[in-house]
Coordinates of C-alpha atoms (C1' of nucleotides) in Angstrom, one line a residue:
Chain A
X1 CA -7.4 -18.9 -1.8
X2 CA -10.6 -21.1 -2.8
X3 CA -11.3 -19.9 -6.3
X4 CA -13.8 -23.3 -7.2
X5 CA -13.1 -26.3 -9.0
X6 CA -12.5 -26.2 -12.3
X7 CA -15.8 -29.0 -12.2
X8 CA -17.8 -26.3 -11.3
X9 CA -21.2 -25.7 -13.6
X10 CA -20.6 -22.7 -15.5
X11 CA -23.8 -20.8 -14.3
X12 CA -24.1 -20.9 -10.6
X13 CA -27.3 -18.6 -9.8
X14 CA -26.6 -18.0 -6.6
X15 CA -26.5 -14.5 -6.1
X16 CA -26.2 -14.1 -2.1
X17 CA -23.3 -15.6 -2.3
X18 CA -21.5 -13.2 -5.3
X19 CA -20.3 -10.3 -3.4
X20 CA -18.1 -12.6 -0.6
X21 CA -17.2 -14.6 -3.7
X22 CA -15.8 -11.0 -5.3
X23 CA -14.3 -9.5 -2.2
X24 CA -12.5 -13.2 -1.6
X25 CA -10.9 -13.0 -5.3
X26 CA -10.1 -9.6 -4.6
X27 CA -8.3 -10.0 -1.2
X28 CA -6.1 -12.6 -2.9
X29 CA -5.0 -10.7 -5.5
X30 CA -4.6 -7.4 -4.0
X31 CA -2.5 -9.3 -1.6
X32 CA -0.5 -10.2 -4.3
X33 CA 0.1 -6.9 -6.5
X34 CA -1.7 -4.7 -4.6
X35 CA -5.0 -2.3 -5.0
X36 CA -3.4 -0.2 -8.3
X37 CA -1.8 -3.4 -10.3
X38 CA -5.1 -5.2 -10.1
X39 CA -7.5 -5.1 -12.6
X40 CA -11.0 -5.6 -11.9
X41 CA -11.5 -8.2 -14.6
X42 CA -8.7 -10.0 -13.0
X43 CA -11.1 -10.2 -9.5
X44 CA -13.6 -11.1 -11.6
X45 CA -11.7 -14.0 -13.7
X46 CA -10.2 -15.5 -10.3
X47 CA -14.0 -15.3 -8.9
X48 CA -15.3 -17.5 -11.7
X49 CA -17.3 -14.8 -13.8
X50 CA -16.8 -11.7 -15.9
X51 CA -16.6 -8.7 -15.4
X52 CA -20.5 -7.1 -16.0
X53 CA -21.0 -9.3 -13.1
X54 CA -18.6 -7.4 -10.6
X55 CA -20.1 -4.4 -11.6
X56 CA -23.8 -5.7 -10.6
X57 CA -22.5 -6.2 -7.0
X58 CA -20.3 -3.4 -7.0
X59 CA -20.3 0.0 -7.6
X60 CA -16.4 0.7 -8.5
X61 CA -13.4 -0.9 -8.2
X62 CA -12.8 1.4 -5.0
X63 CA -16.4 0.0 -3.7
X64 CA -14.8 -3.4 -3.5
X65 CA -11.7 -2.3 -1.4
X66 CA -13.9 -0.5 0.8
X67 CA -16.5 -3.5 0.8
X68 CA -13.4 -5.7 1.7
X69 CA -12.3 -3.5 4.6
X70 CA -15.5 -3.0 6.2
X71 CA -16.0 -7.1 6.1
X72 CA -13.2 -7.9 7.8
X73 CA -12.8 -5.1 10.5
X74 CA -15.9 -4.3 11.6
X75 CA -15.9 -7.5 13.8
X76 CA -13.3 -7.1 15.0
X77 CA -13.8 -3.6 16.2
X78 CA -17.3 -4.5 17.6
X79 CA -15.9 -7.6 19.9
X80 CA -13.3 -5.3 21.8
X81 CA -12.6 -1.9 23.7
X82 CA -15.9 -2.4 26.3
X83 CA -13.8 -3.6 29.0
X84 CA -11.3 -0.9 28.9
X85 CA -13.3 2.4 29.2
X86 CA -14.6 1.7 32.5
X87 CA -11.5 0.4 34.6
X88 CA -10.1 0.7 37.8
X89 CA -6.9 -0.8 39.3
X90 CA -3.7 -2.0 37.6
X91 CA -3.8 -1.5 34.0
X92 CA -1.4 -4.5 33.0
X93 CA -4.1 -7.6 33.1
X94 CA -6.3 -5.4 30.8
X95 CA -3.7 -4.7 28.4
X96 CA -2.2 -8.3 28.3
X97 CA -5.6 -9.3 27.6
X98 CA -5.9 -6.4 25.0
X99 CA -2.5 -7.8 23.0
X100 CA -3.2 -11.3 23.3
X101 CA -6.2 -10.7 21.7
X102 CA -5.0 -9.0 19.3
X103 CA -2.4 -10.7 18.3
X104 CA -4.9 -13.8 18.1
X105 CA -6.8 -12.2 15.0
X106 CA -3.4 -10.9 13.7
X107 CA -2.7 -14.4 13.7
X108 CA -5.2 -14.6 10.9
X109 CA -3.5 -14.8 7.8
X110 CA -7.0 -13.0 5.7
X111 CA -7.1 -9.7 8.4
X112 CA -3.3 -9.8 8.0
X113 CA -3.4 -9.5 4.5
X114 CA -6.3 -6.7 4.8
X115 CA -4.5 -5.1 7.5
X116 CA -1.9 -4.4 4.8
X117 CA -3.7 -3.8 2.2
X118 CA -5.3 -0.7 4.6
X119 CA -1.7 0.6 5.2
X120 CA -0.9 0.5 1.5
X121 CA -4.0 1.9 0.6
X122 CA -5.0 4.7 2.9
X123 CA -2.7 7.8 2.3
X124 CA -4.6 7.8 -1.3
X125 CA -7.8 6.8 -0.1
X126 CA -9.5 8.7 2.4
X127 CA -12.2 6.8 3.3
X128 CA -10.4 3.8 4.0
X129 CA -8.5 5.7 5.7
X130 CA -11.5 7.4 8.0
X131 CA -13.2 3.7 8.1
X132 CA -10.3 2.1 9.8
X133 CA -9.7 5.2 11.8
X134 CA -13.2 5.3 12.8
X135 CA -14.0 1.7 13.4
X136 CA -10.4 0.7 15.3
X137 CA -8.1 3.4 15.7
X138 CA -10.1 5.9 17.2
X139 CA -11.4 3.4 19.9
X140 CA -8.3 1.3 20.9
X141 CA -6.0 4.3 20.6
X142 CA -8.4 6.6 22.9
X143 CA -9.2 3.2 25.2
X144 CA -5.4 2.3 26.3
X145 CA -4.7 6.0 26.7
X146 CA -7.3 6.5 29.1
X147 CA -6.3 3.2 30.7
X148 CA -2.9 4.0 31.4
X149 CA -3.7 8.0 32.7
X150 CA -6.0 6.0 35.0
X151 CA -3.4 3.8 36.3
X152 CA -0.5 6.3 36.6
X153 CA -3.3 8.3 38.7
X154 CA -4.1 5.5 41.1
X155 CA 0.0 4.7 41.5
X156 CA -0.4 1.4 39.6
X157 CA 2.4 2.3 37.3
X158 CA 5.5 4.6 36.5
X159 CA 4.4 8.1 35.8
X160 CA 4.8 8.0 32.1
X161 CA 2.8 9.9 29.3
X162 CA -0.7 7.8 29.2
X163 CA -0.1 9.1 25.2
X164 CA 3.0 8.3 24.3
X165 CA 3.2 5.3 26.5
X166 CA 0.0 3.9 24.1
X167 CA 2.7 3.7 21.4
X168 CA 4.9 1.4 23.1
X169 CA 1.9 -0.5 24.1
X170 CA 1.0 -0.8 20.5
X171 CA 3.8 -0.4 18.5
X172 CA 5.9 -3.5 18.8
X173 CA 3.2 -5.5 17.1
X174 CA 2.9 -3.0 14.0
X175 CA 6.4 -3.3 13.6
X176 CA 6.9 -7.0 13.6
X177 CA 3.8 -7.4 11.3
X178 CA 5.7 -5.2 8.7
X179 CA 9.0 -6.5 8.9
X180 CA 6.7 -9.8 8.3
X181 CA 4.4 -8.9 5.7
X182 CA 6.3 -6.2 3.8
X183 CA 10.2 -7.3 4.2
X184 CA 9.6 -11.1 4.1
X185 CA 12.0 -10.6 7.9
X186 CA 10.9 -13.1 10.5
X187 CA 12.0 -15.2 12.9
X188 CA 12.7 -18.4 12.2
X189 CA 9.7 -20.6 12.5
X190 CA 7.3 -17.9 10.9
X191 CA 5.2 -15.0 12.4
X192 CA 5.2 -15.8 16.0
X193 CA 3.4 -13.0 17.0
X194 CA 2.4 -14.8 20.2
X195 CA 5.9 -15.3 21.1
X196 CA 6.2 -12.1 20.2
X197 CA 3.4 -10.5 22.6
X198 CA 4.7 -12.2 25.5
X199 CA 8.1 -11.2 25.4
X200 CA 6.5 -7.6 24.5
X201 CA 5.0 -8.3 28.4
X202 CA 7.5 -8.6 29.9
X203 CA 9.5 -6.1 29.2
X204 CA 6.8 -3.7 29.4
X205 CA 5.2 -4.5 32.7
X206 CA 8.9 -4.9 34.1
X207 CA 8.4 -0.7 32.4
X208 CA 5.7 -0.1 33.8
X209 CA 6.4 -1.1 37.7
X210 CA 6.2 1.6 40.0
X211 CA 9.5 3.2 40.6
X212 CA 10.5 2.4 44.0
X213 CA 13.9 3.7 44.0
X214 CA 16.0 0.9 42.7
X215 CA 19.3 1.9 40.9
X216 CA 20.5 1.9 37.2
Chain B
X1 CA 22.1 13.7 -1.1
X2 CA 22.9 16.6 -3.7
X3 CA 25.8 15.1 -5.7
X4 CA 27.0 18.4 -7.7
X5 CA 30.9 16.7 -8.5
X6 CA 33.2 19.5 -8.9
X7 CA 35.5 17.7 -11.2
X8 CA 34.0 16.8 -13.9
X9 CA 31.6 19.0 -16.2
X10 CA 33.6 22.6 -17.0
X11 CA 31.2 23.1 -19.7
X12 CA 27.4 21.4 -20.4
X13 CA 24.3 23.7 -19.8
X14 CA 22.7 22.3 -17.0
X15 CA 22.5 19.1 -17.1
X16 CA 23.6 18.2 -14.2
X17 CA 21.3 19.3 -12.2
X18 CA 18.3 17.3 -13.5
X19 CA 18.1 13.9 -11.8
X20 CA 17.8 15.6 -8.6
X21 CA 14.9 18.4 -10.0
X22 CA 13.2 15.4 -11.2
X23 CA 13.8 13.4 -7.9
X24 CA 12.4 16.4 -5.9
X25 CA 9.8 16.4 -8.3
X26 CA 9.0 13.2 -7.9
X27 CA 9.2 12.9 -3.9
X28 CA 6.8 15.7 -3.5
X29 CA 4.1 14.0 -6.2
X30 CA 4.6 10.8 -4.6
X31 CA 3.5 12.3 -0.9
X32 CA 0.4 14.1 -2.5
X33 CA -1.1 11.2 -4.5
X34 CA 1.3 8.2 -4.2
X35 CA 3.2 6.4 -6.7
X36 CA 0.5 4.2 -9.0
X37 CA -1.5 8.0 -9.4
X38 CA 1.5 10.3 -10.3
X39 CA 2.2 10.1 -13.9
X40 CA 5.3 11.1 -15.4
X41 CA 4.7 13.8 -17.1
X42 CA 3.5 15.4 -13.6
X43 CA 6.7 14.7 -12.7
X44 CA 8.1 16.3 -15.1
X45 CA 5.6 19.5 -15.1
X46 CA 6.3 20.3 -11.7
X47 CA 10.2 19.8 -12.3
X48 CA 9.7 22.7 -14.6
X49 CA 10.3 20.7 -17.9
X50 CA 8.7 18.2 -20.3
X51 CA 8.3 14.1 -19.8
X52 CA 11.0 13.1 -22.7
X53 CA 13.4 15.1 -20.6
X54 CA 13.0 12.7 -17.8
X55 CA 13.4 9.9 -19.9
X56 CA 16.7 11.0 -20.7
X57 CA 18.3 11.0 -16.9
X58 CA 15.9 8.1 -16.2
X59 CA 15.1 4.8 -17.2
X60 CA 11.9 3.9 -16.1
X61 CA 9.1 5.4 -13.5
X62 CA 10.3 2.7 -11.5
X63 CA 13.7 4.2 -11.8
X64 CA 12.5 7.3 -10.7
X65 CA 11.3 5.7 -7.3
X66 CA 14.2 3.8 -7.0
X67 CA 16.7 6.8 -7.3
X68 CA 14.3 8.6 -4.7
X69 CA 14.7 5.6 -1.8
X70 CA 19.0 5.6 -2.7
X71 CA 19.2 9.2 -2.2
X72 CA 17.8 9.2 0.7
X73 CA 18.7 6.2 2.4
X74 CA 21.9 5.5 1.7
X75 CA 23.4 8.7 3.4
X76 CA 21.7 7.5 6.7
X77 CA 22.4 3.7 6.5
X78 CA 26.0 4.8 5.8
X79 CA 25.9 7.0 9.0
X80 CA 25.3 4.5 11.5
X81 CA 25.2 1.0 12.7
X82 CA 28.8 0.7 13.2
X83 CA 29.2 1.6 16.9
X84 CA 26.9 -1.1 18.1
X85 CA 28.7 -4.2 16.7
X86 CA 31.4 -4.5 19.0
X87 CA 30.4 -2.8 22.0
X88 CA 30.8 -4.7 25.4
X89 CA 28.6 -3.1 28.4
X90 CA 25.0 -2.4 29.2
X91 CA 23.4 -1.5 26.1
X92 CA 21.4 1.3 27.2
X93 CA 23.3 4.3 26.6
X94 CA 24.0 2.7 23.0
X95 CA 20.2 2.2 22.3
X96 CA 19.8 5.8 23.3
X97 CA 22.0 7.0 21.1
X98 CA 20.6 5.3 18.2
X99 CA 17.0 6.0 18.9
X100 CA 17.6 9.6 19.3
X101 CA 19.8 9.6 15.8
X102 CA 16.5 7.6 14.4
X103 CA 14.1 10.2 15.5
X104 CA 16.4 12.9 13.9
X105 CA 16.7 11.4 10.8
X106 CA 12.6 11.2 10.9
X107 CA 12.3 15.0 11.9
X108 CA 13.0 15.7 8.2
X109 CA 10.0 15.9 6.2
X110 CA 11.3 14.6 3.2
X111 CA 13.2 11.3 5.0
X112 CA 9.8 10.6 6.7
X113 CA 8.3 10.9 3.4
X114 CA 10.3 8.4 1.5
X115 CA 10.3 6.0 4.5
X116 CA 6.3 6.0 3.6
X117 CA 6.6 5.9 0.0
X118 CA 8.9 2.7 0.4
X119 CA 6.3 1.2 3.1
X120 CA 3.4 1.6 0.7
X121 CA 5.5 0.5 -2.5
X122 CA 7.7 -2.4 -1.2
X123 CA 5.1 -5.3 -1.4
X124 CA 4.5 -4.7 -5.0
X125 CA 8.2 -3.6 -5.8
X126 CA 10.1 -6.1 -4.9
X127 CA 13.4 -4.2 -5.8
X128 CA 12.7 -1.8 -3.5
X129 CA 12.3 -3.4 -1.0
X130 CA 15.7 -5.2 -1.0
X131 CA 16.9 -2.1 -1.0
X132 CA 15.5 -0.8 2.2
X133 CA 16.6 -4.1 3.4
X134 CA 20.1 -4.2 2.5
X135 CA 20.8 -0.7 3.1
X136 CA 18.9 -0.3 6.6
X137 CA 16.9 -3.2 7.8
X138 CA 19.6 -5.8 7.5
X139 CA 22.1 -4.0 9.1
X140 CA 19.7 -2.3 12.3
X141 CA 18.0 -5.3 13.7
X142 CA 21.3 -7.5 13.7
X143 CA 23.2 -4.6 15.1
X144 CA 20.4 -4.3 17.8
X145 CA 19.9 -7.7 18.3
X146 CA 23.4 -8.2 19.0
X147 CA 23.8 -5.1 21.1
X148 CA 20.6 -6.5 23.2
X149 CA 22.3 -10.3 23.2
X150 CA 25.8 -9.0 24.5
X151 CA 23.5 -7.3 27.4
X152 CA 21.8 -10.3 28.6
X153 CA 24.8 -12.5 28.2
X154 CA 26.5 -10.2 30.2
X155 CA 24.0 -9.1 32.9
X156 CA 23.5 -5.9 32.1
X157 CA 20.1 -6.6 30.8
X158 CA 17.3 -8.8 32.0
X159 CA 17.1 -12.2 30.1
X160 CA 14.6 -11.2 27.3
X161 CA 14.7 -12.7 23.8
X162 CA 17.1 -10.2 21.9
X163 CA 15.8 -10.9 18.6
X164 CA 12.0 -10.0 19.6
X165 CA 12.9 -7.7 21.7
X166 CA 14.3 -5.5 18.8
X167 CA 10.9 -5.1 17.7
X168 CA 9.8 -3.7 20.9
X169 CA 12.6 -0.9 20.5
X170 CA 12.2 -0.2 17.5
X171 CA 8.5 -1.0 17.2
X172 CA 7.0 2.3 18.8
X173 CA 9.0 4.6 16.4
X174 CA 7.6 3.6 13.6
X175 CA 3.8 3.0 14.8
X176 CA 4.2 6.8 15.9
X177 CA 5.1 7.4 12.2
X178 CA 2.4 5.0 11.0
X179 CA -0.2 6.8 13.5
X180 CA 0.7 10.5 12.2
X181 CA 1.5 9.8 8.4
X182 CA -1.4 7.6 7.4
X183 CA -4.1 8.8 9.9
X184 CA -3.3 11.6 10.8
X185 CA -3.4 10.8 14.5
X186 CA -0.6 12.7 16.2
X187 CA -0.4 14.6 19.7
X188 CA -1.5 18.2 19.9
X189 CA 1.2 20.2 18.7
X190 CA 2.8 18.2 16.2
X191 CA 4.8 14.7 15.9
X192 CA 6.9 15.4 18.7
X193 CA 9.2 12.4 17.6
X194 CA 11.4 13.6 20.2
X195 CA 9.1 13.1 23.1
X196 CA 7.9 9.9 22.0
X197 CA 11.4 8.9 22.4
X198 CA 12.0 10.0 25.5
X199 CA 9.2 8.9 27.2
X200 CA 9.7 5.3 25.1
X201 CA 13.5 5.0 26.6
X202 CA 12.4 5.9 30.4
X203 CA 9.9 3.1 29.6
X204 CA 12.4 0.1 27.8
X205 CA 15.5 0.8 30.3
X206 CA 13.2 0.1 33.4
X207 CA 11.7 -3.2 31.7
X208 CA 15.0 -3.9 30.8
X209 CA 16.3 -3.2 34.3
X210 CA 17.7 -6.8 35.2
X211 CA 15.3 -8.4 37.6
X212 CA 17.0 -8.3 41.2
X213 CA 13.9 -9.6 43.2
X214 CA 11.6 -6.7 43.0
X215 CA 7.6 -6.8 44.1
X216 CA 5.4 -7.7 41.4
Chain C
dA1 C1' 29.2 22.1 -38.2
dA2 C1' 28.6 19.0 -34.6
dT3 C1' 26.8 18.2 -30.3
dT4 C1' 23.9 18.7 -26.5
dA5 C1' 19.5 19.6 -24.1
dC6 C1' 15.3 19.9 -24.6
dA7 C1' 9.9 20.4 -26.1
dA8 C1' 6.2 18.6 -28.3
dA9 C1' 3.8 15.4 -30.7
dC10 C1' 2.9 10.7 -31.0
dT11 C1' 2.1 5.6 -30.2
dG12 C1' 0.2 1.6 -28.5
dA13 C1' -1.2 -0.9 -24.7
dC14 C1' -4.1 -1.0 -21.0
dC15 C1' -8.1 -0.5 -18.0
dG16 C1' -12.4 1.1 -15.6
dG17 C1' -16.9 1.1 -16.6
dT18 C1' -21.1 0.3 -19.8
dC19 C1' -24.6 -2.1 -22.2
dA20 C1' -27.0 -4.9 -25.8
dG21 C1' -27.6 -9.4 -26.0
dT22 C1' -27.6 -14.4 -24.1
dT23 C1' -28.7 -18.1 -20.9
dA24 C1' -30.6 -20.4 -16.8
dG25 C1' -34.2 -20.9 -14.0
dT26 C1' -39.3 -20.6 -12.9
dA27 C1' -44.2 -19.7 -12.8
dG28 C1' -48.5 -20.4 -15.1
dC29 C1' -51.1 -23.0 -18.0
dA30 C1' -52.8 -27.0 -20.5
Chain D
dT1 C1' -45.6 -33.6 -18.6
dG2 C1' -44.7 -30.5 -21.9
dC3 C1' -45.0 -25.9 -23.5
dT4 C1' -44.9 -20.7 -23.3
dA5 C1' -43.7 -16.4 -21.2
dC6 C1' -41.2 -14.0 -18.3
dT7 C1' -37.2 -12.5 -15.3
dA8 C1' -32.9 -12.5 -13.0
dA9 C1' -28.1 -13.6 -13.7
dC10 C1' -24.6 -13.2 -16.5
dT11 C1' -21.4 -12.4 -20.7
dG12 C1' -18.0 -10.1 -23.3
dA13 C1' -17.3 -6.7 -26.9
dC14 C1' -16.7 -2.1 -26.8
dC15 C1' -15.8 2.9 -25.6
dG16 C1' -13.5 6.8 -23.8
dG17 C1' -9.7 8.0 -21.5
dT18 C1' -5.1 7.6 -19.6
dC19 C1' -0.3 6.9 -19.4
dA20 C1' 4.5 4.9 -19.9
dG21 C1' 7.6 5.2 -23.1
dT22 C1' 9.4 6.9 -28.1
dT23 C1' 10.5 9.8 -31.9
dT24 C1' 11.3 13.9 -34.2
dG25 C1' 12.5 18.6 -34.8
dT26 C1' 15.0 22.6 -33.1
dA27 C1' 17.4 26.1 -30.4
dA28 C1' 21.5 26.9 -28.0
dT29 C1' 26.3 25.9 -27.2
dT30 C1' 31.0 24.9 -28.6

DNA sequence: AATTACAAACTGACCGGTCAGTTAGTAGCA
DNA sequence: TGCTACTAACTGACCGGTCAGTTTGTAATT
């Protein structure tokens, strides 16, 4: 990531632009060793400044995690989940719509990377925790549910477990993302998570087809 | 699990019983607070004795963590995966049976613990993860890719991409882990890992139904 | 007596957070 | 234009605390 020419004037005075400047070293390196090996003068040292200067724009160490998470996924939350609540009819255009989109700001190497860092990080920090639950989980989660019970009870689809069913809606794309991000396995050619989606599709709408009585 | 060889110690106090207090130990720390905020000497509190005792059945805290994932995961790698290599046939009734021995293994508290332990740890311990690869990862996804490969070469199985599809198997187990374990989202009444799987498999044999011609 | 198993005290490095002091920019004045 | 006075931005040494790993002494066992 950027971290500035080394040509760079060593006083910049331009204060707007610290705290971006902080979560950006920040993201890189917790990327790299994660929340706990990092040391805030590290962030600051790959920002370009010391350390004092972090603490002017930040709080705590845990403020800048926090500050990182809410930058990248409260954008992300705000531009979905509107279309879903409301829907009639067959659920499977919404929710190809729904995975394509989300796999297009997985695709995004920087949410990626935060994405991570929020499954790493959670279990030991509760408010990151509650954040991401608030500002994703507990709106996609709640939004496919309610679109599948909708569509098993207009016939659309196989009478499945609206629930349940949201995980293997959902699941498929955590799984490859770990395997990518945390066990380096991938197919070849890199992520793919397009690829990935659309075979998902498939399979799942194939799944989801009404049962008209054909034979296994 | 357990060790305990019957062979060899007639006499020693009881010394062979401590990697596994500490390991217990350990596990149970690491769930609470996670691996960076559990010190040693915790470990070694709760165990019942003091830190340099640890230090005499381990190497490292790094040790520690490793001897947790091996204890765990090697009895289950070592129970599995062999059936599926050669098998000839529809894969179905194979993919059953290894999802349903998957969401056993996760109905134990403690497996599903170190499963997240190693999720949260891998990126930044890079032995670790191996591990989990070599022992599990490496060996499932071929095994299922193959299984699913066999299936459409042979008919059984519509013409998806095995590799991929793997994920979508195997993806909505572990985002119902994800879901309960880090967010504590879950269905009333518990996990129900069980269920999940059920209602998952209903779902992935009909998409994987081979396609005879059937209304959209 | 020799060995084993352990506790307790200790060491040294590291790190989050603070703060007294320094520097860059700027407004006012001549 | 040059000077003074002031402020916001920034630095880096430092402090208090923590923690992985080590050493030493001792009680029990053989």
């Amino acid at each position: 990531m950027n971290t500035k020419s080394p040509t760079e004037p060593k006083f910049r005075r331009r204060a707007e632009a610290r705290p971006d400047e902080v979560l950006d070293a920040a993201l890189s390196l917790f990327t790299e060793k994660g929340y706990a090996r990092t040391t805030v003068d590290q962030v600051a040292k790959r920002a370009g400044f010391s350390k004092g200067t972090v603490y002017l724009y930040f709080a705590s160490k845990e403020a800048i995690l926090e500050g990182l998470v809410q930058r990248t996924v409260e954008p992300i939350a705000e531009a979905a989940f509107e279309t879903m609540t409301d829907y009639r009819g067959d659920p499977r255009p919404v929710l190809a719509q729904f995975l394509r989109a989300m796999a297009q700001a997985l695709a995004d190497s920087k949410t990626r990377a935060v994405v991570m860092i929020i499954l790493q990080e959670a279990p030991a920090a509760p408010n990151i925790s509650a954040l991401f639950r608030k500002a994703v989980l507990g709106r996609a989660l709640p939004a496919v549910t309610a679109l599948l019970a909708q569509g098993v009870a207009g016939g659309h689809i196989r009478a499945i477990d609206p629930e349940l069913t949201a995980r293997s809606v959902l699941g498929p794309v955590i799984g490859h993302l770990l395997l990518s991000e945390i066990f380096r396995i991938r197919p070849e050619g890199g992520l793919q998570m397009d690829r990935l989606v659309e075979n998902h599709l498939t399979l799942l709408f194939a799944g989801l087809e009404p049962d008209t009585g054909g034979a296994p």
